[in-house]
XYZ file of C-alpha atoms in Angstrom:
148
model
C 190.141 211.130 64.382
C 188.947 208.024 63.139
C 187.439 207.836 59.586
C 183.770 208.071 60.007
C 183.112 205.256 57.364
C 185.408 203.184 59.717
C 183.869 203.682 62.586
C 180.263 202.742 60.626
C 182.112 199.137 59.591
C 182.741 199.004 63.095
C 179.363 199.674 64.657
C 177.861 197.040 62.288
C 180.605 194.869 62.614
C 179.917 194.231 65.995
C 175.907 194.929 66.303
C 175.788 191.734 63.498
C 177.697 189.545 66.264
C 178.819 186.376 65.144
C 176.260 183.347 64.081
C 178.306 180.683 65.250
C 177.588 177.085 63.546
C 175.878 174.214 64.634
C 178.304 171.837 65.116
C 180.920 174.725 66.582
C 177.845 174.959 68.972
C 176.964 171.331 69.791
C 181.336 170.565 69.986
C 181.341 173.568 72.766
C 178.301 172.544 74.690
C 179.761 169.720 74.785
C 182.633 170.404 76.101
C 180.490 172.667 79.080
C 179.354 170.495 79.892
C 176.173 169.845 78.687
C 174.436 166.119 78.849
C 174.793 164.795 75.241
C 171.683 163.615 74.575
C 170.453 167.240 75.269
C 172.305 168.012 71.995
C 169.150 168.277 69.966
C 166.697 170.818 72.633
C 169.509 173.079 73.077
C 170.495 173.620 69.518
C 166.639 173.776 67.582
C 165.860 176.475 71.012
C 169.428 178.069 70.266
C 168.307 179.067 66.372
C 164.501 179.200 67.476
C 165.578 181.843 69.595
C 168.956 184.152 68.261
C 169.509 182.029 64.883
C 172.927 181.318 66.227
C 173.703 185.207 66.266
C 176.437 185.761 69.849
C 174.762 189.090 69.716
C 170.859 189.068 69.756
C 169.289 191.353 71.614
C 165.185 191.274 71.676
C 164.621 194.438 73.529
C 160.171 194.008 72.764
C 158.459 192.061 76.188
C 155.887 193.769 77.183
C 157.475 193.690 81.209
C 159.673 195.613 79.725
C 162.684 193.734 79.982
C 165.514 192.649 76.921
C 166.484 188.964 76.184
C 170.956 189.077 75.319
C 172.842 186.973 73.682
C 172.515 182.959 72.089
C 169.710 181.836 74.460
C 167.743 184.918 74.361
C 168.457 185.020 78.425
C 166.145 187.550 80.125
C 167.078 190.133 82.378
C 165.059 190.600 84.505
C 165.386 187.090 86.205
C 168.876 186.482 85.210
C 170.775 188.754 85.101
C 171.668 192.065 85.237
C 171.299 194.950 83.512
C 174.337 198.316 82.910
C 170.837 200.274 82.321
C 170.000 200.163 86.408
C 167.084 198.472 86.177
C 165.400 195.761 88.265
C 166.197 191.834 88.125
C 166.833 188.747 90.741
C 170.704 188.737 88.571
C 169.977 185.085 89.320
C 173.157 183.514 87.647
C 174.723 186.647 88.653
C 176.909 188.027 85.733
C 175.937 191.442 83.806
C 174.059 190.859 81.540
C 175.870 192.369 78.587
C 178.432 189.182 78.973
C 175.760 187.494 77.118
C 177.222 188.881 74.171
C 180.273 187.267 73.876
C 181.835 185.395 71.798
C 182.981 183.469 74.343
C 179.923 182.033 75.437
C 180.899 180.475 78.965
C 179.237 182.386 80.842
C 176.163 182.608 78.108
C 176.628 178.038 78.616
C 176.581 178.561 82.244
C 173.240 180.444 83.062
C 171.090 178.618 79.867
C 172.431 175.525 81.801
C 170.993 177.435 85.708
C 168.385 178.201 83.525
C 167.491 174.673 82.499
C 167.902 173.032 85.927
C 165.442 175.565 87.231
C 162.688 175.716 84.708
C 163.995 173.194 81.656
C 163.249 173.988 78.497
C 159.744 174.894 79.172
C 161.213 177.948 80.395
C 162.637 178.539 76.860
C 159.493 180.522 74.110
C 160.467 179.120 70.900
C 161.373 175.628 73.241
C 157.691 174.878 73.656
C 156.790 175.982 69.831
C 159.468 174.764 67.853
C 161.350 171.322 69.443
C 158.565 169.284 70.695
C 158.739 167.077 67.415
C 161.999 166.389 65.291
C 164.994 168.230 66.167
C 168.810 168.664 65.092
C 170.658 165.604 64.563
C 174.257 166.436 66.064
C 175.984 162.954 65.426
C 177.709 164.131 62.418
C 178.497 167.017 64.782
C 181.743 164.028 66.744
C 184.451 161.795 65.415
C 183.084 159.603 67.847
C 179.667 158.088 68.691
C 179.350 158.898 72.781
C 177.851 156.350 74.759
C 177.762 157.469 77.240
C 173.964 159.838 76.778
C 174.437 160.690 80.920
C-alpha cells in the first residue's frame, strides 16, 4: 500500500504538468514541421492559451466542452473525450493524448486546426497575438533562411 503523502505528491505533480520552455517549444515546433516564420504566432498562442503547460485543461466553456493541453484544443470538434460526450473528433485522437509531455500529438492536431481554420481558431491568438510577438531567432543556433 502506498503512503497517502506519496499519493498526494504524485497527483500534484501529474496535475501541474510540464512547463515547456519557450525556446524548447520553438525548436520542437520547427522539428515537427511548423513554418519558421509562424513560430512567433505559435509561441504567442501557446503562452496565451496554456502558459506553456502540457497538462492545462479548461473545463469552463459555455457549451460544456473542454479545452486540452498546450494548444487548448477543444473536444467538441477536434478530439474524442473519454466520457463519451459527442465530438466531431476531427484530429482522430483521444483528448488525453493532448496532455502528454510528448507533444507530437498536440502539434499534429494544432497543425490540422491551423490548416482548416487559421490561427483565428484560437481565442488567445485573436486577443493577444495581433501586434508584437516573441522573437525566436535566439532559440536557434543558425539563422533559417527558408521561412516556408
